[in-house]
């Protein structure tokens, strides 16, 4: 029996995630050791965003494929709609009711600005790679277009955790939580054919941490 026949662009996407995790882990560790945790985070994320979240989608689905990821979702919140709304609203709402009030009071203006910039860039770039690109390239496969990228989306978070493990839960706990988020947002992207709403949810969730503290103090997770 012959296995699945992949196009060259699909082969790239199958091979890319483990290489992504390995290379970003090394970049985060090396940069933090040489430049300190705060600059290490910055260098690590810049490498991740430009090489993996931008270059790989351009090489595999192209500019037109990226443009189509942001097309109007149909149906608006995926199928079923109530589940899509829950998966989109639930995670950021939980964070804004629990973590955000505790963290934002001591964040300061600089951290808030960094957090906003990080949230927009990271939320958009990650949705382009992990949801949009895989859904576009593997439109006929739930395994390769949904489950596979969700698992590796979670595992990638082990790389920035190498600088400063998240508390509570540690690196493994953070990665497992991220897999669940990948499954949630992947469901919406796949059943709606768009990453418009998953980008919004991702940006809101990222800002709730607030992650800008990583780039100012070097304290943070992934």
Short mmCIF file of C-alpha atoms in Angstrom, two decimals, residues 5-131:
data_model
loop_
_atom_site.label_atom_id
_atom_site.label_comp_id
_atom_site.label_asym_id
_atom_site.label_seq_id
_atom_site.Cartn_x
_atom_site.Cartn_y
_atom_site.Cartn_z
CA UNK A 5 1.57 11.48 -1.98
CA UNK A 6 2.83 14.90 -0.96
CA UNK A 7 3.56 17.89 -3.15
CA UNK A 8 6.99 19.52 -2.65
CA UNK A 9 5.42 22.37 -0.69
CA UNK A 10 3.64 19.87 1.54
CA UNK A 11 6.87 17.97 2.18
CA UNK A 12 8.44 21.23 3.34
CA UNK A 13 5.59 21.74 5.81
CA UNK A 14 5.82 18.19 7.14
CA UNK A 15 9.57 18.50 7.72
CA UNK A 16 9.59 22.11 8.93
CA UNK A 17 8.10 21.87 12.47
CA UNK A 18 10.75 19.63 14.11
CA UNK A 19 13.49 21.67 12.44
CA UNK A 20 11.78 24.84 13.64
CA UNK A 21 11.74 23.63 17.23
CA UNK A 22 15.39 22.55 17.12
CA UNK A 23 16.70 25.75 15.53
CA UNK A 24 14.65 28.16 17.60
CA UNK A 25 15.65 26.33 20.79
CA UNK A 26 19.31 26.77 19.91
CA UNK A 27 18.85 30.43 18.95
CA UNK A 28 17.01 31.26 22.18
CA UNK A 29 19.57 29.46 24.34
CA UNK A 30 22.60 30.92 22.55
CA UNK A 31 21.21 34.46 22.34
CA UNK A 32 20.20 34.52 25.99
CA UNK A 33 23.61 33.22 27.06
CA UNK A 34 25.48 35.79 24.96
CA UNK A 35 23.18 38.82 25.22
CA UNK A 36 21.14 38.24 28.38
CA UNK A 37 17.54 37.02 28.70
CA UNK A 38 15.76 40.18 27.47
CA UNK A 39 17.78 40.51 24.26
CA UNK A 40 17.81 36.75 23.92
CA UNK A 41 14.02 36.77 23.73
CA UNK A 42 14.10 39.51 21.11
CA UNK A 43 16.65 37.78 18.88
CA UNK A 44 14.87 34.44 19.25
CA UNK A 45 11.47 35.78 18.30
CA UNK A 46 12.83 37.84 15.39
CA UNK A 47 14.45 34.67 14.03
CA UNK A 48 11.22 32.73 14.53
CA UNK A 49 9.00 35.36 12.91
CA UNK A 50 11.16 36.10 9.87
CA UNK A 51 12.57 32.68 9.00
CA UNK A 52 9.69 30.43 10.00
CA UNK A 53 6.47 32.45 10.24
CA UNK A 54 7.14 34.55 7.12
CA UNK A 55 9.60 32.77 4.84
CA UNK A 56 8.04 29.29 5.05
CA UNK A 57 4.51 30.50 4.19
CA UNK A 58 5.89 32.56 1.30
CA UNK A 59 7.76 29.52 -0.04
CA UNK A 60 4.89 27.06 0.34
CA UNK A 61 1.62 28.91 -0.33
CA UNK A 62 2.95 32.19 -1.71
CA UNK A 63 1.72 35.78 -1.28
CA UNK A 64 -1.65 34.93 -2.83
CA UNK A 65 -2.13 32.05 -0.43
CA UNK A 66 -1.36 34.35 2.50
CA UNK A 67 -3.85 36.90 1.18
CA UNK A 68 -6.59 34.26 0.91
CA UNK A 69 -6.07 33.26 4.55
CA UNK A 70 -7.60 36.60 5.52
CA UNK A 71 -10.64 36.26 3.25
CA UNK A 72 -14.09 36.58 4.86
CA UNK A 73 -14.76 33.42 6.92
CA UNK A 74 -17.61 31.20 5.78
CA UNK A 75 -19.38 30.45 8.03
CA UNK A 76 -18.34 33.40 10.17
CA UNK A 77 -17.18 31.46 13.23
CA UNK A 78 -16.71 28.04 11.68
CA UNK A 79 -18.97 25.06 12.12
CA UNK A 80 -20.83 24.80 14.44
CA UNK A 81 -20.93 28.53 15.08
CA UNK A 82 -21.52 28.29 18.83
CA UNK A 83 -18.42 26.14 19.23
CA UNK A 84 -16.35 28.56 17.19
CA UNK A 85 -17.43 31.49 19.36
CA UNK A 86 -16.58 29.53 22.51
CA UNK A 87 -13.12 28.54 21.19
CA UNK A 88 -12.36 32.10 20.13
CA UNK A 89 -13.72 34.01 23.12
CA UNK A 90 -13.07 31.53 25.94
CA UNK A 91 -9.25 31.57 26.22
CA UNK A 92 -8.70 35.35 26.07
CA UNK A 93 -11.71 36.03 28.30
CA UNK A 94 -10.34 33.67 30.94
CA UNK A 95 -6.96 35.41 30.83
CA UNK A 96 -8.49 38.89 31.11
CA UNK A 97 -10.50 37.80 34.13
CA UNK A 98 -7.58 36.12 35.91
CA UNK A 99 -4.03 36.94 34.79
CA UNK A 100 -4.43 40.39 33.22
CA UNK A 101 -5.71 42.31 36.28
CA UNK A 102 -2.85 40.93 38.39
CA UNK A 103 -0.10 41.58 35.86
CA UNK A 104 -1.04 44.87 34.23
CA UNK A 105 -0.95 46.84 37.49
CA UNK A 106 2.79 46.34 37.84
CA UNK A 107 3.63 46.36 34.14
CA UNK A 108 4.25 50.05 33.49
CA UNK A 109 3.97 51.95 30.21
CA UNK A 110 7.09 50.47 28.58
CA UNK A 111 5.97 46.90 29.20
CA UNK A 112 2.46 47.73 27.97
CA UNK A 113 3.83 49.14 24.69
CA UNK A 114 6.11 46.15 24.14
CA UNK A 115 3.20 43.86 24.98
CA UNK A 116 0.94 45.49 22.41
CA UNK A 117 3.59 45.31 19.68
CA UNK A 118 4.40 41.70 20.53
CA UNK A 119 0.74 40.71 20.61
CA UNK A 120 0.00 42.10 17.15
CA UNK A 121 3.14 40.75 15.49
CA UNK A 122 3.26 37.36 17.18
CA UNK A 123 -0.48 36.70 16.99
CA UNK A 124 -0.58 37.51 13.28
CA UNK A 125 2.60 35.72 12.28
CA UNK A 126 1.80 32.55 14.21
CA UNK A 127 -1.68 32.31 12.73
CA UNK A 128 -0.26 32.72 9.23
CA UNK A 129 2.13 29.80 9.78
CA UNK A 130 0.40 27.36 12.09
CA UNK A 131 -3.22 27.79 11.01
#
